[in-house]
Amino acid sequence: MNSEIAPGKYLVQQGGKVDLSASPTLEPPLYSSKKEYSNVLERQVRQLSDIQQRHYADNRYAVLLIFQAMDAAGKDSAIRHVMSGINPQGCQVYSFKHPSPHELDHDFLWRTNSVLPERGRIGIFNRSYYEEVLIVRVHPEIFVGQGIPEVRMKNGDVWKQRYRSINELERHLHRNGTRILKFFLHLSKEEQRKRFLERIDRPEKNWKFSMADIGERKYWKEYMKAYEDCLSATSTRYAPWYVIPADDKKNARLLVSRIILDMFQGLRLEFPEADAQRTEELRECRNMLMREES
């Protein structure tokens, strides 16, 4: 990877004000050829696979990776490529769409809280509880279906209250061993248009597209404002946001994998060491197996 491009460049500092119009959606490639891209990604995926085994055995931390973006930004492909070497037993991926009636009968954090990763595992949220301060903000009529008391619906501080709830949840999770990374894949409106056209023109991608996707493009400015406020209010030291330029999918995958690797390496994970009693037990087991051979 090009050492001149540091992942920290894309970090949203706690208390910082996000202006997405000033954040690039496309940057010079971190690879000189398709072959180099494949080699770098393969190496980083292999490193992630090795670390994940130690993470599972170490069993002190849980890891939660959150991906948010506009449609066609490449969330699915980023997850698929970056996590391709991870043992499925140690990784759980959840995609959150429109909540069910049962989920709507609970608070807005309930459905995601029920599937948080256990220690030793990696949880991936493809969309998340952040939808509740993004799409719900752009389409406030969704509040009606959530059964929110009317006084709250008219309260202009509702988003600040939800940011606070999210921050308190993430702080609680961090205190109890969950490490959180959050990625906003920053796509330009023009690049989204091109990717939508590709979904229409390629029959095998038709299923990914609907007229509703065109409708949501009309709210682009509203979504950018919602993302700016959300990222500004909820990027913290213990649960940081990264704004990843996403017009180049390959670049985005290399950045995401590097950031995840850096986080894991900072945990100093180790395979558990056997104490004297365990060592003696293993010695006895070995002797028993060796006697079977004779």
PDB file of C-alpha atoms in Angstrom:
ATOM      1  CA  MET A   1       0.000   0.000   0.000  1.00  0.00           C
ATOM      2  CA  ASN A   2       1.102   3.569  -0.669  1.00  0.00           C
ATOM      3  CA  SER A   3       2.659   4.607   2.644  1.00  0.00           C
ATOM      4  CA  GLU A   4       1.868   8.293   1.919  1.00  0.00           C
ATOM      5  CA  ILE A   5      -1.847   7.655   2.434  1.00  0.00           C
ATOM      6  CA  ALA A   6      -2.500   7.054   6.135  1.00  0.00           C
ATOM      7  CA  PRO A   7      -5.854   5.646   7.293  1.00  0.00           C
ATOM      8  CA  GLY A   8      -5.912   8.240  10.073  1.00  0.00           C
ATOM      9  CA  LYS A   9      -6.575  10.845   7.400  1.00  0.00           C
ATOM     10  CA  TYR A  10     -10.134   9.562   7.148  1.00  0.00           C
ATOM     11  CA  LEU A  11     -10.843   9.489  10.885  1.00  0.00           C
ATOM     12  CA  VAL A  12     -13.587  11.786  12.202  1.00  0.00           C
ATOM     13  CA  GLN A  13     -12.097  13.316  15.329  1.00  0.00           C
ATOM     14  CA  GLN A  14     -14.257  13.390  18.441  1.00  0.00           C
ATOM     15  CA  GLY A  15     -15.992  16.755  18.574  1.00  0.00           C
ATOM     16  CA  GLY A  16     -15.042  17.523  14.974  1.00  0.00           C
ATOM     17  CA  LYS A  17     -17.504  19.066  12.532  1.00  0.00           C
ATOM     18  CA  VAL A  18     -18.012  16.994   9.397  1.00  0.00           C
ATOM     19  CA  ASP A  19     -18.464  18.695   6.024  1.00  0.00           C
ATOM     20  CA  LEU A  20     -19.001  15.957   3.454  1.00  0.00           C
ATOM     21  CA  SER A  21     -18.805  18.425   0.569  1.00  0.00           C
ATOM     22  CA  ALA A  22     -15.156  18.943   1.548  1.00  0.00           C
ATOM     23  CA  SER A  23     -14.443  15.223   1.925  1.00  0.00           C
ATOM     24  CA  PRO A  24     -13.287  13.452  -1.247  1.00  0.00           C
ATOM     25  CA  THR A  25     -15.260  10.573  -2.711  1.00  0.00           C
ATOM     26  CA  LEU A  26     -12.322   9.662  -4.949  1.00  0.00           C
ATOM     27  CA  GLU A  27      -8.577   9.768  -4.301  1.00  0.00           C
ATOM     28  CA  PRO A  28      -5.481   8.578  -6.209  1.00  0.00           C
ATOM     29  CA  PRO A  29      -5.370   4.774  -6.185  1.00  0.00           C
ATOM     30  CA  LEU A  30      -3.382   3.017  -3.487  1.00  0.00           C
ATOM     31  CA  TYR A  31      -2.252   0.467  -6.076  1.00  0.00           C
ATOM     32  CA  SER A  32      -0.435   0.731  -9.406  1.00  0.00           C
ATOM     33  CA  SER A  33      -2.170  -2.195 -11.095  1.00  0.00           C
ATOM     34  CA  LYS A  34      -4.947  -4.702 -10.637  1.00  0.00           C
ATOM     35  CA  LYS A  35      -2.327  -7.303  -9.737  1.00  0.00           C
ATOM     36  CA  GLU A  36      -0.848  -5.103  -7.013  1.00  0.00           C
ATOM     37  CA  TYR A  37      -4.307  -4.432  -5.620  1.00  0.00           C
ATOM     38  CA  SER A  38      -5.014  -8.168  -5.472  1.00  0.00           C
ATOM     39  CA  ASN A  39      -1.673  -8.873  -3.797  1.00  0.00           C
ATOM     40  CA  VAL A  40      -2.115  -6.170  -1.146  1.00  0.00           C
ATOM     41  CA  LEU A  41      -5.691  -7.154  -0.370  1.00  0.00           C
ATOM     42  CA  GLU A  42      -4.766 -10.842  -0.234  1.00  0.00           C
ATOM     43  CA  ARG A  43      -1.935 -10.097   2.194  1.00  0.00           C
ATOM     44  CA  GLN A  44      -4.152  -8.018   4.452  1.00  0.00           C
ATOM     45  CA  VAL A  45      -6.941 -10.605   4.363  1.00  0.00           C
ATOM     46  CA  ARG A  46      -4.425 -13.295   5.307  1.00  0.00           C
ATOM     47  CA  GLN A  47      -3.211 -11.160   8.220  1.00  0.00           C
ATOM     48  CA  LEU A  48      -6.807 -10.659   9.336  1.00  0.00           C
ATOM     49  CA  SER A  49      -7.388 -14.398   9.210  1.00  0.00           C
ATOM     50  CA  ASP A  50      -4.340 -15.055  11.410  1.00  0.00           C
ATOM     51  CA  ILE A  51      -5.345 -12.361  13.900  1.00  0.00           C
ATOM     52  CA  GLN A  52      -8.923 -13.596  13.995  1.00  0.00           C
ATOM     53  CA  GLN A  53      -7.734 -16.987  15.218  1.00  0.00           C
ATOM     54  CA  ARG A  54      -5.875 -15.321  18.084  1.00  0.00           C
ATOM     55  CA  HIS A  55      -8.893 -13.100  18.731  1.00  0.00           C
ATOM     56  CA  TYR A  56     -11.125 -16.165  19.053  1.00  0.00           C
ATOM     57  CA  ALA A  57      -8.690 -17.960  21.352  1.00  0.00           C
ATOM     58  CA  ASP A  58      -7.848 -14.872  23.417  1.00  0.00           C
ATOM     59  CA  ASN A  59     -11.565 -14.382  24.164  1.00  0.00           C
ATOM     60  CA  ARG A  60     -11.201 -10.996  25.873  1.00  0.00           C
ATOM     61  CA  TYR A  61     -12.719  -8.686  23.265  1.00  0.00           C
ATOM     62  CA  ALA A  62     -15.651  -8.580  20.904  1.00  0.00           C
ATOM     63  CA  VAL A  63     -15.346  -6.551  17.693  1.00  0.00           C
ATOM     64  CA  LEU A  64     -18.230  -4.696  16.045  1.00  0.00           C
ATOM     65  CA  LEU A  65     -17.826  -3.289  12.523  1.00  0.00           C
ATOM     66  CA  ILE A  66     -20.561  -0.954  11.278  1.00  0.00           C
ATOM     67  CA  PHE A  67     -21.028  -0.027   7.612  1.00  0.00           C
ATOM     68  CA  GLN A  68     -23.286   2.824   6.543  1.00  0.00           C
ATOM     69  CA  ALA A  69     -23.647   4.407   3.118  1.00  0.00           C
ATOM     70  CA  MET A  70     -25.970   5.531   0.398  1.00  0.00           C
ATOM     71  CA  ASP A  71     -27.236   2.800  -1.922  1.00  0.00           C
ATOM     72  CA  ALA A  72     -24.644   1.301  -4.327  1.00  0.00           C
ATOM     73  CA  ALA A  73     -21.674   2.564  -2.282  1.00  0.00           C
ATOM     74  CA  GLY A  74     -20.206  -0.950  -2.059  1.00  0.00           C
ATOM     75  CA  LYS A  75     -21.006  -2.056   1.498  1.00  0.00           C
ATOM     76  CA  ASP A  76     -21.750  -5.647   0.477  1.00  0.00           C
ATOM     77  CA  SER A  77     -18.647  -6.024  -1.673  1.00  0.00           C
ATOM     78  CA  ALA A  78     -16.405  -4.400   0.945  1.00  0.00           C
ATOM     79  CA  ILE A  79     -17.636  -6.837   3.585  1.00  0.00           C
ATOM     80  CA  ARG A  80     -17.334  -9.796   1.208  1.00  0.00           C
ATOM     81  CA  HIS A  81     -13.781  -8.996   0.046  1.00  0.00           C
ATOM     82  CA  VAL A  82     -12.272  -7.736   3.294  1.00  0.00           C
ATOM     83  CA  MET A  83     -13.669 -10.546   5.427  1.00  0.00           C
ATOM     84  CA  SER A  84     -13.214 -13.308   2.822  1.00  0.00           C
ATOM     85  CA  GLY A  85     -10.506 -15.090   4.834  1.00  0.00           C
ATOM     86  CA  ILE A  86     -12.301 -15.032   8.179  1.00  0.00           C
ATOM     87  CA  ASN A  87     -13.531 -18.304   9.679  1.00  0.00           C
ATOM     88  CA  PRO A  88     -17.347 -18.146   9.459  1.00  0.00           C
ATOM     89  CA  GLN A  89     -17.584 -19.589  12.986  1.00  0.00           C
ATOM     90  CA  GLY A  90     -15.948 -16.446  14.345  1.00  0.00           C
ATOM     91  CA  CYS A  91     -17.856 -13.883  12.287  1.00  0.00           C
ATOM     92  CA  GLN A  92     -21.516 -12.845  12.185  1.00  0.00           C
ATOM     93  CA  VAL A  93     -22.986 -10.538   9.513  1.00  0.00           C
ATOM     94  CA  TYR A  94     -26.362  -8.867   9.948  1.00  0.00           C
ATOM     95  CA  SER A  95     -28.138  -6.727   7.350  1.00  0.00           C
ATOM     96  CA  PHE A  96     -30.826  -4.486   8.808  1.00  0.00           C
ATOM     97  CA  LYS A  97     -33.726  -3.489   6.614  1.00  0.00           C
ATOM     98  CA  HIS A  98     -37.189  -2.203   7.509  1.00  0.00           C
ATOM     99  CA  PRO A  99     -38.014  -3.266  11.089  1.00  0.00           C
ATOM    100  CA  SER A 100     -40.698  -5.885  11.676  1.00  0.00           C
ATOM    101  CA  PRO A 101     -43.845  -5.132  13.738  1.00  0.00           C
ATOM    102  CA  HIS A 102     -42.282  -7.047  16.640  1.00  0.00           C
ATOM    103  CA  GLU A 103     -39.125  -4.930  16.448  1.00  0.00           C
ATOM    104  CA  LEU A 104     -41.173  -1.725  16.275  1.00  0.00           C
ATOM    105  CA  ASP A 105     -42.718  -2.627  19.631  1.00  0.00           C
ATOM    106  CA  HIS A 106     -39.293  -2.122  21.260  1.00  0.00           C
ATOM    107  CA  ASP A 107     -36.954   0.847  21.583  1.00  0.00           C
ATOM    108  CA  PHE A 108     -34.903   1.757  18.523  1.00  0.00           C
ATOM    109  CA  LEU A 109     -31.746   0.032  19.791  1.00  0.00           C
ATOM    110  CA  TRP A 110     -33.384  -3.271  20.717  1.00  0.00           C
ATOM    111  CA  ARG A 111     -33.145  -5.211  17.457  1.00  0.00           C
ATOM    112  CA  THR A 112     -29.421  -4.541  17.044  1.00  0.00           C
ATOM    113  CA  ASN A 113     -28.616  -5.087  20.726  1.00  0.00           C
ATOM    114  CA  SER A 114     -30.041  -8.585  20.504  1.00  0.00           C
ATOM    115  CA  VAL A 115     -27.381  -9.637  17.949  1.00  0.00           C
ATOM    116  CA  LEU A 116     -24.258  -7.933  19.291  1.00  0.00           C
ATOM    117  CA  PRO A 117     -21.094 -10.060  18.948  1.00  0.00           C
ATOM    118  CA  GLU A 118     -19.813 -12.212  21.792  1.00  0.00           C
ATOM    119  CA  ARG A 119     -16.257 -12.042  23.078  1.00  0.00           C
ATOM    120  CA  GLY A 120     -13.868 -13.677  20.660  1.00  0.00           C
ATOM    121  CA  ARG A 121     -16.088 -12.937  17.666  1.00  0.00           C
ATOM    122  CA  ILE A 122     -16.513 -10.287  14.991  1.00  0.00           C
ATOM    123  CA  GLY A 123     -19.945  -8.797  14.390  1.00  0.00           C
ATOM    124  CA  ILE A 124     -20.642  -6.893  11.170  1.00  0.00           C
ATOM    125  CA  PHE A 125     -23.660  -4.613  10.809  1.00  0.00           C
ATOM    126  CA  ASN A 126     -24.597  -3.814   7.214  1.00  0.00           C
ATOM    127  CA  ARG A 127     -26.634  -0.760   8.158  1.00  0.00           C
ATOM    128  CA  SER A 128     -27.428  -0.515  11.845  1.00  0.00           C
ATOM    129  CA  TYR A 129     -29.125   1.479  14.589  1.00  0.00           C
ATOM    130  CA  TYR A 130     -27.755   4.544  12.788  1.00  0.00           C
ATOM    131  CA  GLU A 131     -30.625   4.197  10.322  1.00  0.00           C
ATOM    132  CA  GLU A 132     -32.742   5.641  13.142  1.00  0.00           C
ATOM    133  CA  VAL A 133     -30.989   9.008  12.838  1.00  0.00           C
ATOM    134  CA  LEU A 134     -30.581   8.864   9.059  1.00  0.00           C
ATOM    135  CA  ILE A 135     -33.523   7.496   7.066  1.00  0.00           C
ATOM    136  CA  VAL A 136     -35.932   8.275   9.900  1.00  0.00           C
ATOM    137  CA  ARG A 137     -34.668  11.856   9.936  1.00  0.00           C
ATOM    138  CA  VAL A 138     -35.065  12.210   6.164  1.00  0.00           C
ATOM    139  CA  HIS A 139     -38.493  10.529   6.338  1.00  0.00           C
ATOM    140  CA  PRO A 140     -39.970  11.611   9.696  1.00  0.00           C
ATOM    141  CA  GLU A 141     -43.264   9.939   8.803  1.00  0.00           C
ATOM    142  CA  ILE A 142     -41.572   6.687   9.802  1.00  0.00           C
ATOM    143  CA  PHE A 143     -41.995   7.858  13.408  1.00  0.00           C
ATOM    144  CA  VAL A 144     -45.705   7.136  13.091  1.00  0.00           C
ATOM    145  CA  GLY A 145     -45.033   3.441  12.569  1.00  0.00           C
ATOM    146  CA  GLN A 146     -42.652   3.396  15.513  1.00  0.00           C
ATOM    147  CA  GLY A 147     -45.354   4.358  17.975  1.00  0.00           C
ATOM    148  CA  ILE A 148     -43.277   7.230  19.383  1.00  0.00           C
ATOM    149  CA  PRO A 149     -45.338   9.399  21.757  1.00  0.00           C
ATOM    150  CA  GLU A 150     -46.524  12.498  19.950  1.00  0.00           C
ATOM    151  CA  VAL A 151     -44.724  14.848  22.330  1.00  0.00           C
ATOM    152  CA  ARG A 152     -41.417  13.257  21.272  1.00  0.00           C
ATOM    153  CA  MET A 153     -42.303  13.511  17.586  1.00  0.00           C
ATOM    154  CA  LYS A 154     -42.656  17.259  17.869  1.00  0.00           C
ATOM    155  CA  ASN A 155     -39.537  17.666  19.951  1.00  0.00           C
ATOM    156  CA  GLY A 156     -36.712  19.236  17.933  1.00  0.00           C
ATOM    157  CA  ASP A 157     -34.169  17.620  20.242  1.00  0.00           C
ATOM    158  CA  VAL A 158     -35.160  14.076  19.311  1.00  0.00           C
ATOM    159  CA  TRP A 159     -32.001  13.570  17.217  1.00  0.00           C
ATOM    160  CA  LYS A 160     -29.736  14.843  19.988  1.00  0.00           C
ATOM    161  CA  GLN A 161     -31.484  12.439  22.355  1.00  0.00           C
ATOM    162  CA  ARG A 162     -30.893   9.548  19.988  1.00  0.00           C
ATOM    163  CA  TYR A 163     -27.245  10.529  19.480  1.00  0.00           C
ATOM    164  CA  ARG A 164     -26.882  10.520  23.251  1.00  0.00           C
ATOM    165  CA  SER A 165     -28.480   7.076  23.526  1.00  0.00           C
ATOM    166  CA  ILE A 166     -26.132   5.746  20.848  1.00  0.00           C
ATOM    167  CA  ASN A 167     -23.050   7.273  22.456  1.00  0.00           C
ATOM    168  CA  GLU A 168     -23.993   5.876  25.860  1.00  0.00           C
ATOM    169  CA  LEU A 169     -24.554   2.418  24.360  1.00  0.00           C
ATOM    170  CA  GLU A 170     -21.207   2.442  22.569  1.00  0.00           C
ATOM    171  CA  ARG A 171     -19.392   3.683  25.677  1.00  0.00           C
ATOM    172  CA  HIS A 172     -21.010   0.876  27.677  1.00  0.00           C
ATOM    173  CA  LEU A 173     -19.966  -1.704  25.078  1.00  0.00           C
ATOM    174  CA  HIS A 174     -16.395  -0.392  25.040  1.00  0.00           C
ATOM    175  CA  ARG A 175     -16.147  -0.572  28.829  1.00  0.00           C
ATOM    176  CA  ASN A 176     -17.205  -4.195  28.625  1.00  0.00           C
ATOM    177  CA  GLY A 177     -14.710  -5.264  25.990  1.00  0.00           C
ATOM    178  CA  THR A 178     -16.366  -4.534  22.632  1.00  0.00           C
ATOM    179  CA  ARG A 179     -14.196  -2.619  20.176  1.00  0.00           C
ATOM    180  CA  ILE A 180     -16.186  -0.666  17.599  1.00  0.00           C
ATOM    181  CA  LEU A 181     -15.188   0.661  14.180  1.00  0.00           C
ATOM    182  CA  LYS A 182     -17.673   2.542  12.001  1.00  0.00           C
ATOM    183  CA  PHE A 183     -17.273   3.137   8.270  1.00  0.00           C
ATOM    184  CA  PHE A 184     -19.191   5.628   6.154  1.00  0.00           C
ATOM    185  CA  LEU A 185     -18.539   4.767   2.501  1.00  0.00           C
ATOM    186  CA  HIS A 186     -18.634   8.208   0.899  1.00  0.00           C
ATOM    187  CA  LEU A 187     -20.060   7.916  -2.616  1.00  0.00           C
ATOM    188  CA  SER A 188     -20.664  10.752  -5.076  1.00  0.00           C
ATOM    189  CA  LYS A 189     -24.108  11.209  -6.567  1.00  0.00           C
ATOM    190  CA  GLU A 190     -22.648  10.857 -10.069  1.00  0.00           C
ATOM    191  CA  GLU A 191     -20.933   7.567  -9.231  1.00  0.00           C
ATOM    192  CA  GLN A 192     -24.193   6.274  -7.755  1.00  0.00           C
ATOM    193  CA  ARG A 193     -25.932   7.159 -11.038  1.00  0.00           C
ATOM    194  CA  LYS A 194     -23.352   5.121 -12.990  1.00  0.00           C
ATOM    195  CA  ARG A 195     -23.707   2.134 -10.681  1.00  0.00           C
ATOM    196  CA  PHE A 196     -27.508   2.278 -10.905  1.00  0.00           C
ATOM    197  CA  LEU A 197     -27.248   2.249 -14.710  1.00  0.00           C
ATOM    198  CA  GLU A 198     -25.002  -0.797 -14.484  1.00  0.00           C
ATOM    199  CA  ARG A 199     -27.588  -2.549 -12.315  1.00  0.00           C
ATOM    200  CA  ILE A 200     -30.221  -1.849 -14.953  1.00  0.00           C
ATOM    201  CA  ASP A 201     -28.040  -2.861 -17.915  1.00  0.00           C
ATOM    202  CA  ARG A 202     -26.717  -6.110 -16.419  1.00  0.00           C
ATOM    203  CA  PRO A 203     -29.494  -8.716 -15.988  1.00  0.00           C
ATOM    204  CA  GLU A 204     -27.685 -10.453 -13.119  1.00  0.00           C
ATOM    205  CA  LYS A 205     -27.813  -7.163 -11.182  1.00  0.00           C
ATOM    206  CA  ASN A 206     -31.434  -6.212 -11.912  1.00  0.00           C
ATOM    207  CA  TRP A 207     -32.556  -7.613  -8.564  1.00  0.00           C
ATOM    208  CA  LYS A 208     -30.473  -4.976  -6.770  1.00  0.00           C
ATOM    209  CA  PHE A 209     -32.447  -2.079  -8.242  1.00  0.00           C
ATOM    210  CA  SER A 210     -35.955  -0.674  -7.891  1.00  0.00           C
ATOM    211  CA  MET A 211     -37.853   2.532  -8.587  1.00  0.00           C
ATOM    212  CA  ALA A 212     -37.568   3.339  -4.876  1.00  0.00           C
ATOM    213  CA  ASP A 213     -33.812   3.823  -5.392  1.00  0.00           C
ATOM    214  CA  ILE A 214     -34.554   6.606  -7.865  1.00  0.00           C
ATOM    215  CA  GLY A 215     -36.939   8.174  -5.380  1.00  0.00           C
ATOM    216  CA  GLU A 216     -34.324   8.308  -2.649  1.00  0.00           C
ATOM    217  CA  ARG A 217     -31.909  10.207  -4.909  1.00  0.00           C
ATOM    218  CA  LYS A 218     -34.256  13.185  -4.629  1.00  0.00           C
ATOM    219  CA  TYR A 219     -33.325  13.423  -0.955  1.00  0.00           C
ATOM    220  CA  TRP A 220     -29.554  13.429  -1.504  1.00  0.00           C
ATOM    221  CA  LYS A 221     -28.970  16.806   0.199  1.00  0.00           C
ATOM    222  CA  GLU A 222     -31.138  15.795   3.139  1.00  0.00           C
ATOM    223  CA  TYR A 223     -29.208  12.544   3.555  1.00  0.00           C
ATOM    224  CA  MET A 224     -25.852  14.348   3.399  1.00  0.00           C
ATOM    225  CA  LYS A 225     -27.025  16.743   6.122  1.00  0.00           C
ATOM    226  CA  ALA A 226     -28.238  13.821   8.255  1.00  0.00           C
ATOM    227  CA  TYR A 227     -24.898  12.018   7.806  1.00  0.00           C
ATOM    228  CA  GLU A 228     -22.888  15.139   8.627  1.00  0.00           C
ATOM    229  CA  ASP A 229     -24.758  15.707  11.880  1.00  0.00           C
ATOM    230  CA  CYS A 230     -24.645  12.017  12.786  1.00  0.00           C
ATOM    231  CA  LEU A 231     -20.919  11.599  12.134  1.00  0.00           C
ATOM    232  CA  SER A 232     -20.130  14.815  14.005  1.00  0.00           C
ATOM    233  CA  ALA A 233     -22.185  13.819  17.041  1.00  0.00           C
ATOM    234  CA  THR A 234     -21.250  10.145  17.342  1.00  0.00           C
ATOM    235  CA  SER A 235     -17.583   9.771  16.387  1.00  0.00           C
ATOM    236  CA  THR A 236     -15.751   9.165  19.648  1.00  0.00           C
ATOM    237  CA  ARG A 237     -12.415   7.844  20.831  1.00  0.00           C
ATOM    238  CA  TYR A 238     -14.046   4.549  21.797  1.00  0.00           C
ATOM    239  CA  ALA A 239     -16.262   4.213  18.683  1.00  0.00           C
ATOM    240  CA  PRO A 240     -14.729   6.236  15.825  1.00  0.00           C
ATOM    241  CA  TRP A 241     -16.175   6.946  12.405  1.00  0.00           C
ATOM    242  CA  TYR A 242     -14.059   6.787   9.254  1.00  0.00           C
ATOM    243  CA  VAL A 243     -15.213   8.564   6.080  1.00  0.00           C
ATOM    244  CA  ILE A 244     -13.948   6.278   3.309  1.00  0.00           C
ATOM    245  CA  PRO A 245     -13.830   7.587  -0.293  1.00  0.00           C
ATOM    246  CA  ALA A 246     -15.970   5.018  -2.110  1.00  0.00           C
ATOM    247  CA  ASP A 247     -16.019   5.962  -5.789  1.00  0.00           C
ATOM    248  CA  ASP A 248     -13.114   3.503  -6.223  1.00  0.00           C
ATOM    249  CA  LYS A 249     -14.228   0.238  -4.628  1.00  0.00           C
ATOM    250  CA  LYS A 250     -10.716  -1.223  -4.633  1.00  0.00           C
ATOM    251  CA  ASN A 251      -9.315   1.769  -2.743  1.00  0.00           C
ATOM    252  CA  ALA A 252     -12.152   1.546  -0.229  1.00  0.00           C
ATOM    253  CA  ARG A 253     -11.469  -2.147   0.460  1.00  0.00           C
ATOM    254  CA  LEU A 254      -7.760  -1.544   1.021  1.00  0.00           C
ATOM    255  CA  LEU A 255      -8.459   1.297   3.437  1.00  0.00           C
ATOM    256  CA  VAL A 256     -11.115  -0.600   5.382  1.00  0.00           C
ATOM    257  CA  SER A 257      -8.951  -3.697   5.743  1.00  0.00           C
ATOM    258  CA  ARG A 258      -5.958  -1.605   6.868  1.00  0.00           C
ATOM    259  CA  ILE A 259      -8.011   0.194   9.524  1.00  0.00           C
ATOM    260  CA  ILE A 260      -9.399  -3.093  10.857  1.00  0.00           C
ATOM    261  CA  LEU A 261      -5.897  -4.585  10.958  1.00  0.00           C
ATOM    262  CA  ASP A 262      -4.533  -1.581  12.844  1.00  0.00           C
ATOM    263  CA  MET A 263      -7.272  -1.923  15.444  1.00  0.00           C
ATOM    264  CA  PHE A 264      -6.651  -5.642  15.941  1.00  0.00           C
ATOM    265  CA  GLN A 265      -2.901  -5.177  16.201  1.00  0.00           C
ATOM    266  CA  GLY A 266      -3.460  -2.620  18.951  1.00  0.00           C
ATOM    267  CA  LEU A 267      -5.283  -5.221  21.067  1.00  0.00           C
ATOM    268  CA  ARG A 268      -2.121  -7.343  21.493  1.00  0.00           C
ATOM    269  CA  LEU A 269      -4.008 -10.597  21.228  1.00  0.00           C
ATOM    270  CA  GLU A 270      -2.295 -13.814  22.293  1.00  0.00           C
ATOM    271  CA  PHE A 271      -3.062 -17.506  22.376  1.00  0.00           C
ATOM    272  CA  PRO A 272      -3.693 -18.537  26.008  1.00  0.00           C
ATOM    273  CA  GLU A 273      -0.628 -19.947  27.779  1.00  0.00           C
ATOM    274  CA  ALA A 274      -1.007 -23.279  29.547  1.00  0.00           C
ATOM    275  CA  ASP A 275      -0.436 -23.163  33.316  1.00  0.00           C
ATOM    276  CA  ALA A 276       1.402 -25.922  35.201  1.00  0.00           C
ATOM    277  CA  GLN A 277      -1.755 -27.974  35.746  1.00  0.00           C
ATOM    278  CA  ARG A 278      -2.759 -27.704  32.093  1.00  0.00           C
ATOM    279  CA  THR A 279       0.779 -28.561  30.946  1.00  0.00           C
ATOM    280  CA  GLU A 280       0.751 -31.706  33.072  1.00  0.00           C
ATOM    281  CA  GLU A 281      -2.666 -32.655  31.694  1.00  0.00           C
ATOM    282  CA  LEU A 282      -1.407 -32.265  28.126  1.00  0.00           C
ATOM    283  CA  ARG A 283       1.687 -34.325  28.921  1.00  0.00           C
ATOM    284  CA  GLU A 284      -0.499 -37.110  30.271  1.00  0.00           C
ATOM    285  CA  CYS A 285      -2.721 -36.992  27.195  1.00  0.00           C
ATOM    286  CA  ARG A 286       0.326 -37.195  24.948  1.00  0.00           C
ATOM    287  CA  ASN A 287       1.666 -40.201  26.792  1.00  0.00           C
ATOM    288  CA  MET A 288      -1.688 -41.959  26.480  1.00  0.00           C
ATOM    289  CA  LEU A 289      -1.763 -41.337  22.720  1.00  0.00           C
ATOM    290  CA  MET A 290       1.822 -42.518  22.314  1.00  0.00           C
ATOM    291  CA  ARG A 291       1.038 -45.765  24.174  1.00  0.00           C
ATOM    292  CA  GLU A 292      -1.798 -46.396  21.704  1.00  0.00           C
ATOM    293  CA  GLU A 293       0.741 -46.342  18.864  1.00  0.00           C
ATOM    294  CA  SER A 294       2.800 -49.117  20.459  1.00  0.00           C
TER     295      SER A 294
END
